[in-house]
Amino acid sequence: MTTGPIIETKGLEVRFPLPTHFLSRQKPVLHALNGVDIAISPGETFCVVGESGCGKTTLGRAIMGLLEPSAGEILFQGQRIDGMDETTRKPIRRDMQMVFQNPYASLNPRRNVYETLAEPVRHLMPEKSPAELRQQVEEVLAATGCDPSWQRRLPHEFSGGQRQRIAIARALVTNPAFIVADEPISALDVSIQAQILNLLTDLQGERGLTYLFITHDLSVVEHFGTRVAVMYLGAVMELASAETIFDNPKHPYTRLLLDAIPKLEGGSFDKPRTPGELPDPVNPPPGCPFAPRCPMAEDLCRRDRPHLRELPNGTHAACHFAE
């Protein structure tokens, strides 16, 4: 087993061709990811944050093989996995699992809890006997705080928090090393969110899990994340430890996100916001993608696209004036 990153992407791009008008000669393309380079170390919680449409979910789905990259590489434990056919990738899938955002949509309404958890084991670990299969399901139910009596019940009989526990159990049932958690708490009540975050933290300590945690909530990242990648229009704008992101952000977009966190003290509710929305990903602006909204932007920013580079404090930022 490699001692390097458990997950690594190099120049990862995902583009979606769009329908064209019959009179148009141009074929529009949506640029969902634009040259994403990340490396996730074993045992860490790597958080990806940004506004809706920035490419967070696309990144997670591409890593999981649910979307085919248009360019670049994806490596798992040093082995390149993008472009693999399903037969070759099947043994790797047991080590890579995903928890989806909406627990009401991610569970099959016609399958009871036992069948939901048994299916990935039957598919990815066919050597398991029926007795071993049942034991594995019961063990993961206990580990995620699910009652054993739930096994014969259907998803509609549970609350949102209970369904997300079942979804987490399904992701854990093959004993993976790496989990993509795509906004796993955004559809839940605040009190339930804390329970799910505590559960994920406990499971990470017990099982040595590595998380790619996708979220738009920076307040969650502050308490849960190890390192943070801030994305904008399909690219990483800043990459640093969670502590550094909150104490000493270097990119103007990161500061915009931090300023948007509601605070009771200091009058931040009345603080003016940077105007504008994400540029059109079909026709991205030249130069820095954040330049149309950036209060620091100069002609250089609108002309030349900055690359992610390391600063003296160890932060990586894609900004000409990050210092």
CSV table of C-alpha atoms in Angstrom, one decimal:
chain,number,residue,atom,x,y,z
A,1,MET,CA,0.0,0.0,0.0
A,2,THR,CA,1.3,3.4,-0.9
A,3,THR,CA,2.3,5.9,1.8
A,4,GLY,CA,1.3,8.9,-0.3
A,5,PRO,CA,-2.1,10.5,-0.7
A,6,ILE,CA,-5.1,8.2,-0.7
A,7,ILE,CA,-6.8,10.3,-3.3
A,8,GLU,CA,-5.1,12.6,-5.8
A,9,THR,CA,-6.4,14.6,-8.8
A,10,LYS,CA,-4.1,16.1,-11.4
A,11,GLY,CA,-5.5,18.7,-13.9
A,12,LEU,CA,-9.0,17.3,-13.5
A,13,GLU,CA,-11.5,18.7,-15.9
A,14,VAL,CA,-15.2,17.9,-16.5
A,15,ARG,CA,-17.1,19.5,-19.4
A,16,PHE,CA,-20.7,18.9,-20.4
A,17,PRO,CA,-21.7,19.5,-24.0
A,18,LEU,CA,-25.0,21.4,-24.2
A,19,PRO,CA,-27.8,21.2,-26.8
A,20,THR,CA,-27.3,23.5,-29.8
A,21,HIS,CA,-29.7,25.6,-31.7
A,22,PHE,CA,-30.2,24.2,-35.2
A,23,LEU,CA,-29.0,27.5,-36.7
A,24,SER,CA,-25.9,27.7,-34.5
A,25,ARG,CA,-22.5,26.6,-35.7
A,26,GLN,CA,-21.0,26.7,-32.2
A,27,LYS,CA,-21.4,23.8,-29.8
A,28,PRO,CA,-21.7,25.3,-26.2
A,29,VAL,CA,-19.8,23.5,-23.5
A,30,LEU,CA,-20.4,23.9,-19.7
A,31,HIS,CA,-17.0,23.9,-17.9
A,32,ALA,CA,-17.8,22.2,-14.6
A,33,LEU,CA,-14.2,21.5,-13.5
A,34,ASN,CA,-11.2,23.4,-14.7
A,35,GLY,CA,-7.9,21.8,-13.8
A,36,VAL,CA,-8.4,20.7,-10.2
A,37,ASP,CA,-5.3,19.5,-8.4
A,38,ILE,CA,-5.9,18.1,-4.9
A,39,ALA,CA,-4.2,15.5,-2.7
A,40,ILE,CA,-6.0,13.9,0.3
A,41,SER,CA,-3.9,12.2,2.9
A,42,PRO,CA,-5.1,9.1,4.8
A,43,GLY,CA,-7.2,9.8,7.9
A,44,GLU,CA,-7.9,13.5,7.1
A,45,THR,CA,-11.2,15.3,6.6
A,46,PHE,CA,-10.7,17.3,3.4
A,47,CYS,CA,-13.5,19.8,3.0
A,48,VAL,CA,-14.6,21.3,-0.3
A,49,VAL,CA,-16.6,24.6,0.0
A,50,GLY,CA,-18.1,27.2,-2.3
A,51,GLU,CA,-21.3,28.5,-3.7
A,52,SER,CA,-23.9,26.4,-5.6
A,53,GLY,CA,-22.6,25.7,-9.1
A,54,CYS,CA,-18.9,25.9,-8.2
A,55,GLY,CA,-18.2,22.3,-9.0
A,56,LYS,CA,-18.1,20.7,-5.5
A,57,THR,CA,-20.5,17.8,-6.3
A,58,THR,CA,-19.0,17.3,-9.7
A,59,LEU,CA,-15.6,16.8,-8.1
A,60,GLY,CA,-17.0,14.2,-5.7
A,61,ARG,CA,-18.9,12.3,-8.4
A,62,ALA,CA,-15.9,12.3,-10.8
A,63,ILE,CA,-13.7,10.9,-8.1
A,64,MET,CA,-16.3,8.2,-7.4
A,65,GLY,CA,-16.5,7.3,-11.1
A,66,LEU,CA,-20.1,8.5,-11.5
A,67,LEU,CA,-18.9,11.1,-14.0
A,68,GLU,CA,-16.3,10.6,-16.7
A,69,PRO,CA,-13.5,13.2,-16.6
A,70,SER,CA,-12.9,15.2,-19.8
A,71,ALA,CA,-9.2,15.6,-19.0
A,72,GLY,CA,-6.7,15.0,-16.2
A,73,GLU,CA,-6.1,12.1,-13.8
A,74,ILE,CA,-7.6,10.6,-10.7
A,75,LEU,CA,-5.5,8.3,-8.5
A,76,PHE,CA,-6.6,6.1,-5.6
A,77,GLN,CA,-3.7,4.9,-3.4
A,78,GLY,CA,-1.3,5.7,-6.2
A,79,GLN,CA,-3.3,3.8,-8.8
A,80,ARG,CA,-4.9,5.7,-11.7
A,81,ILE,CA,-8.6,4.9,-11.7
A,82,ASP,CA,-10.2,7.3,-14.3
A,83,GLY,CA,-11.1,5.5,-17.5
A,84,MET,CA,-11.2,2.1,-15.8
A,85,ASP,CA,-13.9,-0.3,-17.1
A,86,GLU,CA,-16.3,-1.4,-14.5
A,87,THR,CA,-14.9,-4.9,-14.2
A,88,THR,CA,-11.4,-3.5,-13.3
A,89,ARG,CA,-12.8,-0.9,-11.0
A,90,LYS,CA,-15.1,-3.3,-9.1
A,91,PRO,CA,-12.5,-4.4,-6.4
A,92,ILE,CA,-11.7,-0.7,-5.8
A,93,ARG,CA,-15.3,0.3,-5.2
A,94,ARG,CA,-15.5,-1.5,-1.9
A,95,ASP,CA,-12.8,0.9,-0.6
A,96,MET,CA,-14.5,4.0,-2.0
A,97,GLN,CA,-18.1,4.8,-1.0
A,98,MET,CA,-20.4,7.8,-1.0
A,99,VAL,CA,-23.0,9.4,1.2
A,100,PHE,CA,-25.5,11.5,-0.8
A,101,GLN,CA,-27.1,14.8,0.2
A,102,ASN,CA,-30.8,13.8,0.3
A,103,PRO,CA,-31.5,10.8,2.5
A,104,TYR,CA,-35.1,10.8,1.1
A,105,ALA,CA,-33.9,10.2,-2.4
A,106,SER,CA,-30.8,8.1,-1.9
A,107,LEU,CA,-32.6,5.1,-0.5
A,108,ASN,CA,-34.7,2.7,-2.6
A,109,PRO,CA,-38.3,3.1,-1.3
A,110,ARG,CA,-39.0,-0.6,-2.2
A,111,ARG,CA,-36.1,-2.1,-0.3
A,112,ASN,CA,-36.1,-2.6,3.4
A,113,VAL,CA,-33.1,-1.7,5.5
A,114,TYR,CA,-31.5,-5.2,5.4
A,115,GLU,CA,-31.7,-5.4,1.7
A,116,THR,CA,-30.4,-1.9,1.3
A,117,LEU,CA,-27.3,-2.7,3.3
A,118,ALA,CA,-26.9,-6.3,2.0
A,119,GLU,CA,-26.9,-5.3,-1.7
A,120,PRO,CA,-23.4,-3.7,-1.8
A,121,VAL,CA,-21.9,-6.6,0.1
A,122,ARG,CA,-23.4,-9.1,-2.3
A,123,HIS,CA,-22.2,-7.2,-5.3
A,124,LEU,CA,-18.7,-6.2,-4.1
A,125,MET,CA,-17.9,-9.0,-1.7
A,126,PRO,CA,-19.5,-12.1,-3.2
A,127,GLU,CA,-17.3,-14.4,-1.2
A,128,LYS,CA,-19.3,-13.7,2.0
A,129,SER,CA,-21.6,-16.4,3.2
A,130,PRO,CA,-25.2,-15.6,4.2
A,131,ALA,CA,-24.3,-15.8,7.9
A,132,GLU,CA,-21.3,-13.5,7.4
A,133,LEU,CA,-23.4,-11.1,5.3
A,134,ARG,CA,-26.0,-10.9,8.1
A,135,GLN,CA,-23.3,-10.4,10.7
A,136,GLN,CA,-21.7,-7.6,8.7
A,137,VAL,CA,-25.1,-5.8,8.3
A,138,GLU,CA,-25.8,-6.1,12.0
A,139,GLU,CA,-22.4,-4.8,13.0
A,140,VAL,CA,-22.6,-1.7,10.8
A,141,LEU,CA,-26.1,-1.0,12.1
A,142,ALA,CA,-24.8,-1.0,15.7
A,143,ALA,CA,-21.8,1.1,14.7
A,144,THR,CA,-24.1,3.9,13.2
A,145,GLY,CA,-26.5,3.9,16.1
A,146,CYS,CA,-29.3,2.1,14.2
A,147,ASP,CA,-31.7,-0.2,16.1
A,148,PRO,CA,-31.5,-3.8,14.9
A,149,SER,CA,-35.3,-3.9,14.7
A,150,TRP,CA,-35.1,-1.5,11.7
A,151,GLN,CA,-33.9,-4.2,9.3
A,152,ARG,CA,-37.4,-5.2,8.0
A,153,ARG,CA,-38.7,-1.6,7.8
A,154,LEU,CA,-38.9,0.5,4.6
A,155,PRO,CA,-37.4,4.0,4.2
A,156,HIS,CA,-40.7,5.9,4.5
A,157,GLU,CA,-41.0,4.7,8.1
A,158,PHE,CA,-38.0,6.7,9.2
A,159,SER,CA,-37.2,10.4,9.9
A,160,GLY,CA,-34.6,12.3,7.9
A,161,GLY,CA,-31.9,11.8,10.6
A,162,GLN,CA,-32.6,8.1,10.8
A,163,ARG,CA,-32.5,7.7,7.0
A,164,GLN,CA,-29.1,9.5,6.9
A,165,ARG,CA,-27.8,7.1,9.5
A,166,ILE,CA,-29.0,4.2,7.3
A,167,ALA,CA,-27.3,5.9,4.3
A,168,ILE,CA,-24.0,6.2,6.3
A,169,ALA,CA,-24.4,2.5,7.3
A,170,ARG,CA,-24.7,1.5,3.6
A,171,ALA,CA,-21.5,3.4,2.8
A,172,LEU,CA,-19.7,1.7,5.6
A,173,VAL,CA,-20.9,-1.8,5.1
A,174,THR,CA,-18.1,-2.8,2.8
A,175,ASN,CA,-15.5,-1.4,5.2
A,176,PRO,CA,-14.2,1.3,2.9
A,177,ALA,CA,-11.1,3.4,3.5
A,178,PHE,CA,-12.4,6.6,1.7
A,179,ILE,CA,-15.9,8.2,1.8
A,180,VAL,CA,-17.2,11.1,-0.2
A,181,ALA,CA,-19.9,12.9,1.9
A,182,ASP,CA,-21.8,15.2,-0.4
A,183,GLU,CA,-23.6,17.8,1.9
A,184,PRO,CA,-24.8,14.9,4.1
A,185,ILE,CA,-26.4,17.2,6.7
A,186,SER,CA,-27.9,20.1,4.6
A,187,ALA,CA,-31.3,18.4,4.4
A,188,LEU,CA,-31.5,17.8,8.2
A,189,ASP,CA,-32.7,19.9,11.2
A,190,VAL,CA,-29.9,21.7,13.0
A,191,SER,CA,-30.1,19.4,16.1
A,192,ILE,CA,-29.9,16.3,13.9
A,193,GLN,CA,-26.9,17.8,12.0
A,194,ALA,CA,-24.9,17.9,15.1
A,195,GLN,CA,-25.7,14.2,15.8
A,196,ILE,CA,-24.6,13.2,12.2
A,197,LEU,CA,-21.4,15.2,12.4
A,198,ASN,CA,-20.6,13.6,15.8
A,199,LEU,CA,-21.3,10.2,14.3
A,200,LEU,CA,-19.0,10.8,11.3
A,201,THR,CA,-16.3,12.0,13.7
A,202,ASP,CA,-16.6,8.9,15.9
A,203,LEU,CA,-16.6,6.5,12.9
A,204,GLN,CA,-13.5,8.2,11.5
A,205,GLY,CA,-11.6,7.6,14.8
A,206,GLU,CA,-12.8,4.0,15.1
A,207,ARG,CA,-12.3,3.0,11.5
A,208,GLY,CA,-9.5,5.3,10.3
A,209,LEU,CA,-11.7,6.7,7.6
A,210,THR,CA,-10.7,9.5,5.1
A,211,TYR,CA,-13.4,11.9,4.2
A,212,LEU,CA,-14.0,14.2,1.2
A,213,PHE,CA,-16.6,16.4,2.9
A,214,ILE,CA,-18.6,18.6,0.5
A,215,THR,CA,-20.5,21.5,2.1
A,216,HIS,CA,-21.5,25.1,1.6
A,217,ASP,CA,-21.6,25.7,5.4
A,218,LEU,CA,-18.2,27.2,6.6
A,219,SER,CA,-19.3,27.0,10.2
A,220,VAL,CA,-19.3,23.2,9.9
A,221,VAL,CA,-15.9,23.2,8.3
A,222,GLU,CA,-14.4,25.2,11.2
A,223,HIS,CA,-15.2,22.3,13.7
A,224,PHE,CA,-15.0,19.3,11.4
A,225,GLY,CA,-12.4,19.9,8.7
A,226,THR,CA,-8.7,19.2,8.5
A,227,ARG,CA,-7.9,21.0,5.3
A,228,VAL,CA,-10.2,23.1,3.1
A,229,ALA,CA,-10.4,23.7,-0.7
A,230,VAL,CA,-12.4,26.8,-1.6
A,231,MET,CA,-13.8,26.4,-5.1
A,232,TYR,CA,-15.2,28.9,-7.6
A,233,LEU,CA,-16.4,28.3,-11.1
A,234,GLY,CA,-14.8,24.8,-11.3
A,235,ALA,CA,-11.4,25.8,-9.9
A,236,VAL,CA,-9.7,25.8,-6.5
A,237,MET,CA,-9.2,29.4,-5.4
A,238,GLU,CA,-7.6,28.6,-2.0
A,239,LEU,CA,-6.3,25.5,-0.3
A,240,ALA,CA,-5.1,25.5,3.3
A,241,SER,CA,-5.7,24.0,6.8
A,242,ALA,CA,-9.1,24.8,8.3
A,243,GLU,CA,-7.4,26.9,11.0
A,244,THR,CA,-5.5,29.0,8.5
A,245,ILE,CA,-8.6,29.5,6.3
A,246,PHE,CA,-10.5,31.1,9.3
A,247,ASP,CA,-7.6,32.9,10.9
A,248,ASN,CA,-5.7,34.2,7.9
A,249,PRO,CA,-7.6,33.8,4.5
A,250,LYS,CA,-5.6,34.9,1.5
A,251,HIS,CA,-8.1,34.9,-1.4
A,252,PRO,CA,-10.8,37.6,-1.7
A,253,TYR,CA,-13.4,35.0,-2.4
A,254,THR,CA,-12.6,33.1,0.8
A,255,ARG,CA,-13.0,36.4,2.7
A,256,LEU,CA,-16.4,36.9,1.0
A,257,LEU,CA,-17.6,33.5,2.1
A,258,LEU,CA,-16.4,34.1,5.7
A,259,ASP,CA,-18.1,37.6,5.8
A,260,ALA,CA,-21.3,35.9,4.7
A,261,ILE,CA,-21.4,33.7,7.9
A,262,PRO,CA,-24.2,35.3,10.1
A,263,LYS,CA,-22.9,36.6,13.4
A,264,LEU,CA,-24.9,38.1,16.3
A,265,GLU,CA,-22.1,40.5,17.4
A,266,GLY,CA,-20.5,43.2,15.4
A,267,GLY,CA,-23.4,44.0,13.2
A,268,SER,CA,-22.4,41.6,10.4
A,269,PHE,CA,-26.0,41.3,9.3
A,270,ASP,CA,-25.8,44.9,8.0
A,271,LYS,CA,-22.4,44.4,6.4
A,272,PRO,CA,-22.5,45.1,2.6
A,273,ARG,CA,-22.0,42.1,0.4
A,274,THR,CA,-20.0,41.8,-2.8
A,275,PRO,CA,-22.5,42.1,-5.6
A,276,GLY,CA,-23.0,39.7,-8.4
A,277,GLU,CA,-23.3,36.0,-9.0
A,278,LEU,CA,-21.2,33.2,-10.5
A,279,PRO,CA,-20.2,34.0,-14.1
A,280,ASP,CA,-21.7,31.8,-16.9
A,281,PRO,CA,-19.8,28.5,-16.8
A,282,VAL,CA,-20.5,28.2,-20.6
A,283,ASN,CA,-18.7,31.5,-21.3
A,284,PRO,CA,-16.3,31.9,-18.4
A,285,PRO,CA,-14.5,35.3,-18.3
A,286,PRO,CA,-10.9,35.7,-19.4
A,287,GLY,CA,-8.3,36.0,-16.6
A,288,CYS,CA,-9.4,35.3,-13.0
A,289,PRO,CA,-12.9,33.9,-12.8
A,290,PHE,CA,-13.6,35.9,-9.7
A,291,ALA,CA,-12.4,39.2,-11.2
A,292,PRO,CA,-16.0,40.5,-12.1
A,293,ARG,CA,-16.9,40.4,-8.3
A,294,CYS,CA,-13.5,41.1,-6.7
A,295,PRO,CA,-12.9,44.4,-5.0
A,296,MET,CA,-9.1,44.0,-5.5
A,297,ALA,CA,-9.3,43.2,-9.3
A,298,GLU,CA,-7.0,45.1,-11.6
A,299,ASP,CA,-6.3,44.9,-15.4
A,300,LEU,CA,-3.8,42.0,-14.7
A,301,CYS,CA,-6.6,39.9,-13.1
A,302,ARG,CA,-9.0,40.5,-16.0
A,303,ARG,CA,-6.3,39.5,-18.5
A,304,ASP,CA,-4.2,36.7,-17.0
A,305,ARG,CA,-5.7,33.7,-15.1
A,306,PRO,CA,-3.8,33.2,-11.8
A,307,HIS,CA,-2.6,29.7,-11.0
A,308,LEU,CA,-2.8,28.0,-7.6
A,309,ARG,CA,0.6,28.7,-6.0
A,310,GLU,CA,2.1,28.2,-2.6
A,311,LEU,CA,2.5,31.3,-0.3
A,312,PRO,CA,5.1,31.7,2.4
A,313,ASN,CA,2.7,30.6,5.1
A,314,GLY,CA,1.9,27.3,3.4
A,315,THR,CA,-1.5,28.4,1.9
A,316,HIS,CA,-2.1,27.8,-1.8
A,317,ALA,CA,-4.0,30.6,-3.5
A,318,ALA,CA,-5.0,31.4,-7.1
A,319,CYS,CA,-4.7,35.2,-6.8
A,320,HIS,CA,-2.1,37.6,-8.3
A,321,PHE,CA,-2.3,39.7,-5.1
A,322,ALA,CA,-2.7,37.0,-2.4
A,323,GLU,CA,0.3,38.4,-0.4
